[in-house]
Coordinates of C-alpha atoms in Angstrom, one line a residue:
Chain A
X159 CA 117.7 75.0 124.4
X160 CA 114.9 76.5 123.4
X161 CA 113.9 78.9 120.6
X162 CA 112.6 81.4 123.0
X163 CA 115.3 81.0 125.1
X164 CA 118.0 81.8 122.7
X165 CA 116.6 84.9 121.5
X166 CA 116.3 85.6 125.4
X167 CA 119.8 85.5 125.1
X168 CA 120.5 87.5 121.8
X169 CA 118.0 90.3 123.5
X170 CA 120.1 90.6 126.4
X171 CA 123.7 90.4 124.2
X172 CA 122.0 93.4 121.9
X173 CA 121.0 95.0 125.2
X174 CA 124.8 95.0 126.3
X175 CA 126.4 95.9 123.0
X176 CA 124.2 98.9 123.0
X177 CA 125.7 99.6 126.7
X178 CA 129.2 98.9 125.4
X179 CA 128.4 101.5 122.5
X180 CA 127.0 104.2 124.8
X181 CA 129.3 104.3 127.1
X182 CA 132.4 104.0 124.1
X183 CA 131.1 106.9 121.4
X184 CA 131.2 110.1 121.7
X185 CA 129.3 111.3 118.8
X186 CA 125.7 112.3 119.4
X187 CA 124.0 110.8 116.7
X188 CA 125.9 107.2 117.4
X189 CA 124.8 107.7 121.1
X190 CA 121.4 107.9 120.3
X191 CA 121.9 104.6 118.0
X192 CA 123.4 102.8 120.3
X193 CA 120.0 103.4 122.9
X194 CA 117.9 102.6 119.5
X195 CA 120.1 99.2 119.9
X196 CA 119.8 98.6 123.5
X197 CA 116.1 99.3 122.5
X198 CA 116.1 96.8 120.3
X199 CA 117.8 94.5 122.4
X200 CA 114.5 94.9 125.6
X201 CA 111.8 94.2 122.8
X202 CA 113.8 91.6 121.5
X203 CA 113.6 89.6 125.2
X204 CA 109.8 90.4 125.5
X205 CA 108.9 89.3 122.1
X206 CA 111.0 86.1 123.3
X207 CA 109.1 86.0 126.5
X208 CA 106.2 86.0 124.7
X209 CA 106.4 83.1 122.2
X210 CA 107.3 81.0 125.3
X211 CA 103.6 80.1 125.5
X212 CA 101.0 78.4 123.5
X213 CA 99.4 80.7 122.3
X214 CA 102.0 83.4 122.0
X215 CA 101.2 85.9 124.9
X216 CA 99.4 89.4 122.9
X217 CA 100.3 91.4 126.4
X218 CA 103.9 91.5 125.3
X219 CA 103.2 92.0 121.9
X220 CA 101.3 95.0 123.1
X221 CA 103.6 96.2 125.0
X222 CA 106.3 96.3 122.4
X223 CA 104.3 97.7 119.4
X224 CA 104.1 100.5 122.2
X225 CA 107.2 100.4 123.1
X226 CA 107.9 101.4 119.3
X227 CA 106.2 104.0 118.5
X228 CA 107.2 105.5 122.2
X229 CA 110.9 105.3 121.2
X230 CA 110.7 106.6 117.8
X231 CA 109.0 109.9 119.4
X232 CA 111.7 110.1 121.7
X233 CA 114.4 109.2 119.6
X234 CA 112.7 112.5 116.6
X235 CA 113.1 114.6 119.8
X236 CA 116.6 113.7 121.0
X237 CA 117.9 114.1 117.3
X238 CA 115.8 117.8 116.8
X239 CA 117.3 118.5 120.1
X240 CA 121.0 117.5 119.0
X241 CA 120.3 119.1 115.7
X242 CA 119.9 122.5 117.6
X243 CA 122.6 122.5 119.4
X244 CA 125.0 121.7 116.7
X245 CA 123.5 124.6 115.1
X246 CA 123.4 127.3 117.9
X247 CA 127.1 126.2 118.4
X248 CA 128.3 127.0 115.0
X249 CA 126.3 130.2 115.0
X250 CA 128.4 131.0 118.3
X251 CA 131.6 130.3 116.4
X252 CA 130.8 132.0 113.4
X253 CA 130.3 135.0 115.3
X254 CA 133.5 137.3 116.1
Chain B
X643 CA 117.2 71.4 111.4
X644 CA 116.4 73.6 109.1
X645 CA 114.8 76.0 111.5
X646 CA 117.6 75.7 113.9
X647 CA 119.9 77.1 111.2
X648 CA 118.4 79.6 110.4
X649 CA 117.2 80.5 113.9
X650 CA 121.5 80.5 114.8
X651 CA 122.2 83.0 111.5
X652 CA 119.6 84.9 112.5
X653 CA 121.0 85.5 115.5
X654 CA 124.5 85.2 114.5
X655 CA 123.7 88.3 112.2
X656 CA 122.0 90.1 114.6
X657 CA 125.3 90.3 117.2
X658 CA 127.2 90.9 114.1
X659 CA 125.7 93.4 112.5
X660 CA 124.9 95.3 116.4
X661 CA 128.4 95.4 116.9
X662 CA 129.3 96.9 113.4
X663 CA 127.4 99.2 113.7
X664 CA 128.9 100.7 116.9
X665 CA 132.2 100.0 115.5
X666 CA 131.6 101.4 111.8
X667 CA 134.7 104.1 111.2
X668 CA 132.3 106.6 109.3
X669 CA 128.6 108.4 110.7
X670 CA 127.3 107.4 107.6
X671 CA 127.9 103.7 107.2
X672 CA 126.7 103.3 110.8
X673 CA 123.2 104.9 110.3
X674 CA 123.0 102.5 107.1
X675 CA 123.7 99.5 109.2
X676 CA 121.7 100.4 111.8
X677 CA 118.7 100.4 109.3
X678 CA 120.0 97.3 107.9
X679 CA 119.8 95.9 111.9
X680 CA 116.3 97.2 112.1
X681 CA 115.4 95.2 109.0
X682 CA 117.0 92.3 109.9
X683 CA 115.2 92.7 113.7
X684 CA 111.8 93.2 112.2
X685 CA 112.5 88.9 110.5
X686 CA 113.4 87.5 113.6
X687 CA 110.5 88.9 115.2
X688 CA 108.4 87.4 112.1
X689 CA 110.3 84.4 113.3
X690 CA 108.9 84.8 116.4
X691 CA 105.7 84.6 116.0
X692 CA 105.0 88.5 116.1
X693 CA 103.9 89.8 112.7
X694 CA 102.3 92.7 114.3
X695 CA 105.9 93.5 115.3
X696 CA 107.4 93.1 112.6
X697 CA 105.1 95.1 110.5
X698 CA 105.8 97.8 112.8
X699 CA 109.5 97.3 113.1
X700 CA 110.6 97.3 109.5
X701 CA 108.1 100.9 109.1
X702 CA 108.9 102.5 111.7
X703 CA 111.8 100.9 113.5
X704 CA 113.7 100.9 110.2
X705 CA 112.1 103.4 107.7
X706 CA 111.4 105.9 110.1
X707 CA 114.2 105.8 112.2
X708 CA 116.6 105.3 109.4
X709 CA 115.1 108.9 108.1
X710 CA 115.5 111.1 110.6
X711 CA 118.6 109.9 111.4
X712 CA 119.9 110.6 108.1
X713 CA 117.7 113.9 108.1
X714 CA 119.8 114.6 111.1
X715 CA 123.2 114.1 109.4
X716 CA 123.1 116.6 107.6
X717 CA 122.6 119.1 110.2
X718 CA 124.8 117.4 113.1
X719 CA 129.0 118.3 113.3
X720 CA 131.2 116.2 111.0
X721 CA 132.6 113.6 113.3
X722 CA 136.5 113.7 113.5
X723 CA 137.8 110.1 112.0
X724 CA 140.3 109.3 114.7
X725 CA 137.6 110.1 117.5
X726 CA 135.1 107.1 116.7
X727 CA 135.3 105.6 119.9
X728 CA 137.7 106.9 122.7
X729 CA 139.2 105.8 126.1
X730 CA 137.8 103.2 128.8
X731 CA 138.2 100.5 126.5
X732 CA 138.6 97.9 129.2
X733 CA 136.1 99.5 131.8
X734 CA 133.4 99.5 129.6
X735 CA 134.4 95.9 128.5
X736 CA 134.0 94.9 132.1
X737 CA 131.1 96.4 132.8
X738 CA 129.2 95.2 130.2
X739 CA 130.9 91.3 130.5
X740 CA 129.6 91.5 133.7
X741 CA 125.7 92.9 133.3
X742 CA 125.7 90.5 130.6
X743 CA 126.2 87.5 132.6
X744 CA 123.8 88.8 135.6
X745 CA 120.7 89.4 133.0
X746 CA 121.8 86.0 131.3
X747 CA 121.6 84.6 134.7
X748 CA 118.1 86.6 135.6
X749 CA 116.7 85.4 131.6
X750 CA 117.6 82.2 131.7
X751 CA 114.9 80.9 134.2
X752 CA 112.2 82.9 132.3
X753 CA 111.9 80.5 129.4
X754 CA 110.6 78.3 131.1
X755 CA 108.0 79.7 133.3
X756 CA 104.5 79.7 132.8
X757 CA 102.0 83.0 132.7
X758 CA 98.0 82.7 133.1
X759 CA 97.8 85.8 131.3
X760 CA 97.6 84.5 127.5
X761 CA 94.8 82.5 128.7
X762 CA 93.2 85.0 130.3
X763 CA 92.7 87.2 127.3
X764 CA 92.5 84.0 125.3
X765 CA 89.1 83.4 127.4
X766 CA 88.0 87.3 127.5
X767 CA 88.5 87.4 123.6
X768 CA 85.0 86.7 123.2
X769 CA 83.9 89.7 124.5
X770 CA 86.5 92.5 123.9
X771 CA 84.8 93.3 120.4
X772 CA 87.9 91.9 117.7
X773 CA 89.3 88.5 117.0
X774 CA 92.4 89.7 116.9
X775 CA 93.9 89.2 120.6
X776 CA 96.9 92.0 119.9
X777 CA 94.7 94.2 118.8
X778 CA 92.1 93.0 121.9
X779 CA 95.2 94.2 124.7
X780 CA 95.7 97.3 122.6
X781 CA 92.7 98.8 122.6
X782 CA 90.2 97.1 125.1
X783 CA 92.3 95.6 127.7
X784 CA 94.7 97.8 128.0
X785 CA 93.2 101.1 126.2
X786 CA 94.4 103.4 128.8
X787 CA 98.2 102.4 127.7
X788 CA 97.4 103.4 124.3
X789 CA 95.5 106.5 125.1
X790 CA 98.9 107.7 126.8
X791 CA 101.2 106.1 124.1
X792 CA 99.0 108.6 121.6
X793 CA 99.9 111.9 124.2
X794 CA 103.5 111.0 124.5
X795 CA 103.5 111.3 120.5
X796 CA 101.3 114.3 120.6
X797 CA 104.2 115.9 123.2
X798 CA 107.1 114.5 121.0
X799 CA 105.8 117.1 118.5
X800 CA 104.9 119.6 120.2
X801 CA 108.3 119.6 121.9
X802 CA 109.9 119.4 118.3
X803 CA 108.0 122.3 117.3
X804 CA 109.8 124.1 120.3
X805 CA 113.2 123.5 118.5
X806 CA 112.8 125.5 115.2
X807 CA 116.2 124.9 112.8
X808 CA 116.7 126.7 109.4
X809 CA 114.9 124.7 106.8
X810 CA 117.7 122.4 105.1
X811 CA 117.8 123.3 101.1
X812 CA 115.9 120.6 99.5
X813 CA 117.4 119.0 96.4
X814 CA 115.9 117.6 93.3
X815 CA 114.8 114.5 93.9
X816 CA 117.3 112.1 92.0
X817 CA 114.7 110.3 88.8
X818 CA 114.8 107.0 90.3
X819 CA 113.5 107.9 93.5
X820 CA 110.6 110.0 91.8
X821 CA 109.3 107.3 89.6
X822 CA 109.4 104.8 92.3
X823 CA 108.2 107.7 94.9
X824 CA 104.9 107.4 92.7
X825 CA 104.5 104.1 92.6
X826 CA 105.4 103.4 96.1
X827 CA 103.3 105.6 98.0
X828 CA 99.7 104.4 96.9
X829 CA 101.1 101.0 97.6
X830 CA 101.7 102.3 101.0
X831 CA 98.7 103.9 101.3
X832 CA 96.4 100.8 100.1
X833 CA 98.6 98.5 102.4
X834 CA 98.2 100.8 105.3
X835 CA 94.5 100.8 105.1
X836 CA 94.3 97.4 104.5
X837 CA 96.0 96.9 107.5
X838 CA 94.0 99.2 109.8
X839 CA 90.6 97.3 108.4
X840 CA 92.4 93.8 109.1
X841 CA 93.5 94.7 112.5
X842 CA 89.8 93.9 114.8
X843 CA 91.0 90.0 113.2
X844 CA 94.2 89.4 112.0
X845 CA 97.8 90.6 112.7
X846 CA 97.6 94.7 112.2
X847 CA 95.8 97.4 113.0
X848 CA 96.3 101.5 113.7
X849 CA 100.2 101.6 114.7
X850 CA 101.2 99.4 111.9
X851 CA 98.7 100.9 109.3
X852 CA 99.8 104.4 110.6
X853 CA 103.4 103.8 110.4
X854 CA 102.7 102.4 106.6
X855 CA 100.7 105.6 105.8
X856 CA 103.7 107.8 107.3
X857 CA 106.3 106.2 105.0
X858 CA 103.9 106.9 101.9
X859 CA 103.9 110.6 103.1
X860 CA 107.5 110.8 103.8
X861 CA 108.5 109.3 100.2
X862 CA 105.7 111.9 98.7
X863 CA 107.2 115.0 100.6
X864 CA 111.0 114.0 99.9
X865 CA 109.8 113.6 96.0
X866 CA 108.4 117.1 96.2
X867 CA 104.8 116.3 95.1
X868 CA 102.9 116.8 98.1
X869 CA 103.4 120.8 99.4
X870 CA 104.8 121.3 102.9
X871 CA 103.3 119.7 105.9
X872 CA 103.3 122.8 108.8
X873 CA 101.3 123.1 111.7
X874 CA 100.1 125.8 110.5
X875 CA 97.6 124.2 108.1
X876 CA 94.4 124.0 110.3
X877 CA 93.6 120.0 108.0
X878 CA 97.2 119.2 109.6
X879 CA 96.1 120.2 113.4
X880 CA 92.8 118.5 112.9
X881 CA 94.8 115.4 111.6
X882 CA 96.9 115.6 114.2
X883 CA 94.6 115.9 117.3
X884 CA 92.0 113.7 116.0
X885 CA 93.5 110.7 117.8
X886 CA 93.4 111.9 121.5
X887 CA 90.4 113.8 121.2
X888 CA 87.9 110.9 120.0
X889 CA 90.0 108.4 122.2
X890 CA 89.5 110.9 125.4
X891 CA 85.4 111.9 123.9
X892 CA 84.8 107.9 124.1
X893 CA 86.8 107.7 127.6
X894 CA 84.9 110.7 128.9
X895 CA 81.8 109.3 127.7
X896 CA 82.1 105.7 128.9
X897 CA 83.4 107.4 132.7
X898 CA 80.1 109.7 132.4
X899 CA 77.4 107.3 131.0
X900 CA 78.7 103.7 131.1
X901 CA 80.6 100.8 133.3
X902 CA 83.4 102.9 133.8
X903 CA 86.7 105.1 132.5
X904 CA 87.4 102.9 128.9
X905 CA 85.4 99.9 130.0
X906 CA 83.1 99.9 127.0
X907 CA 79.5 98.9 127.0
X908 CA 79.8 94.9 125.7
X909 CA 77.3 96.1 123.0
X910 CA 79.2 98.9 121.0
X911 CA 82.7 97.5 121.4
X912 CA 83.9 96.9 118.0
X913 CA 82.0 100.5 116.7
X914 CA 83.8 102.1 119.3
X915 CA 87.2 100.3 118.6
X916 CA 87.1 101.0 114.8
X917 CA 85.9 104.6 115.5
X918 CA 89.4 105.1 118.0
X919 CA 91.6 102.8 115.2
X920 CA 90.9 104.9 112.4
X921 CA 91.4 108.4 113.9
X922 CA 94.3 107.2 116.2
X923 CA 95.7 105.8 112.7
X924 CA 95.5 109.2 111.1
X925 CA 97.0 111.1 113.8
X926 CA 100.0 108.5 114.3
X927 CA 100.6 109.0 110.1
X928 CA 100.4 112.5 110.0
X929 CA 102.1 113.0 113.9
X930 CA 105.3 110.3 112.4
X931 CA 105.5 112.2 109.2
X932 CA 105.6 115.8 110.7
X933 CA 108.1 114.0 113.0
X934 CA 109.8 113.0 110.2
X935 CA 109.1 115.9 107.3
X936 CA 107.7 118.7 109.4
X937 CA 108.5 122.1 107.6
X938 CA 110.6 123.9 110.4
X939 CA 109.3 127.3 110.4
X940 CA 111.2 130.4 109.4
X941 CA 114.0 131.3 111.9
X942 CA 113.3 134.9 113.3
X943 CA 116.7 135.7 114.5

């Protein structure tokens, strides 16, 4: 067993506990942690892929410092978006 | 040996910690160990041979992150204790038992598996303009990835600014933040540049140096000593677009006058590479840290 293969492994475990979490919590802010995690999990197997060579592949690398920034954005807009709703709802219940 | 321990705790830690965070009984502890997770991501991808990733991971994947999830805490409904996780316990079990053992079955071959890719850029390295074959993909190979990378962050924002909320009341900023806050963020900001100047030959370059210079902004704004970052500010817009417009002006350009759309003439590649690094580094700082910081503006009701 390889070192790249292992972490091939852990990727795909993180992957699933992220899946397990998403489809177990109910709270916004956990749901969008457990994506972050399943997130985490897909770089993890490319950045696995990609020490599988000598030298280590730069497309994957690419691809995941992308991937990064990409799921930061969405994860600022998801949160604003969550944060708006809990607010418009407890405007709706503070009014009589 | 040695590596293979601490290759195995590695991952042992990473499963663990994963899991406890999805289990953690309070909102809070899980956003903590979900920055601890980020952390502890960011080394194994060191591990892996990925510094670049790693940079990037433990500023953005961690610090950032790990800020506006807190930021969002404050504003999100208090979670009701007994609710944490609710029904389908089993279903979800299954589900996920199974996927796991079909994309364990679908990895498993891939370790093993050869690409001609690595070579290729390996060989083309020469003449992309940088050493640094990351940073080759990123912005030569691959530029037109990047150039949309920099738009989705630019619509991020701009969709945020859609979504104004009442400003939260700050607090003083407790003394040990503020005297590390000063000392921290002209670390960040050296580090950051140093990074975006290493980046054309060594592991870093504008999303790792930009993520760097984001955290220094975010720890000045939450100490309170740089004013309010609003969109409103025309230096803040210019910061902002600076990115897509000089990576589009050079696109334009090399579509109009040159080989083709982003295939740069062999002679001006590394001028034209720095030129996009440093303003795409500015606007990815300044876009993360409105992200991150942004003043909401006043509600009008």
């Amino acid at each position: 067993m390889t070192q790249s293969l292992l972490f091939l492994v852990v990727g795909v475990c993180l992957w699933v506990i992220g899946l397990y979490g998403l489809l177990r919590v109910r709270h916004v802010i956990r749901r969008l942690i457990a994506v972050n995690i399943m997130g985490g999990g897909a770089f993890t197997v490319m950045v696995a892929i990609a020490v599988r060579t000598d030298p280590v592949d730069p497309v994957f690398q690419a691809l995941v410092v992308t991937g990064l920034v990409v799921a930061v954005s969405a994860t600022a807009f998801a949160l604003r978006l969550a944060s708006a709703e809990a607010h418009c709802t407890r405007r709706r219940e503070s009014r009589p | 040996m040695i590596e293979w321990l601490l290759d195995g705790t590695l991952a042992a830690l990473l499963l663990i910690l994963a899991i406890a965070v999805i289990r953690a009984s309070g909102l809070y502890a899980s956003v903590v160990l979900f920055i601890a997770f980020g952390l502890l991501l960011a080394l194994t991808w060191a591990r892996l041979g990925a510094p670049d990733l790693a940079l990037a991971e433990a500023a953005i994947g961690a610090g950032l992150t790990g800020v506006l999830l807190l930021g969002a805490l404050a504003h999100a409904r208090p979670e009701r204790p007994s609710n944490t996780l609710y029904g389908y316990r089993w279903p979800a079990a299954l589900v996920s038992m199974a996927l796991a053992a079909l994309l364990i079955r679908a990895v498993w071959p891939l370790a093993e598996t050869t690409q001609p890719l690595p070579a290729q850029v390996m060989t083309e390295l020469e003449a992309s303009g940088v050493s640094h074959p990351v940073t080759a993909v990123l912005l030569n190979f691959r530029a037109w990835d990047t150039l949309l990378e920099l738009l989705v962050v630019l619509f991020a924002f701009l969709g945020l600014r859609q979504l104004r909320l009442a400003p939260l009341a700050h607090t003083e900023p407790w003394p040990l933040l503020a005297a590390w806050g000063r000392l921290l963020a002209p670390l960040a900001l050296v580090i950051g540049g140093y990074l975006l100047w290493r980046g054309t030959s060594a592991p870093g370059g504008a999303f790792q140096g930009g993520a760097l210079l984001a955290a220094g902004l975010v720890v000045l704004r939450l100490n309170g000593v740089l004013p309010a970052l609003s969109w409103r500010q025309w230096p803040v817009r210019l910061g902002v677009l600076l990115g897509v417009t000089v990576f589009l002006a050079v696109a334009a350009l090399t579509h109009a006058f040159g080989a083709g759309w982003l295939t740069y003439p062999v002679a001006w590649n590394t001028p034209l590479i720095v030129a996009i690094e440093v303003a795409a580094t500015l606007s990815i700082a300044l876009t993360l840290a409105l992200l991150v910081v942004g003043e909401p503006e006043e509600v009008h009701p």
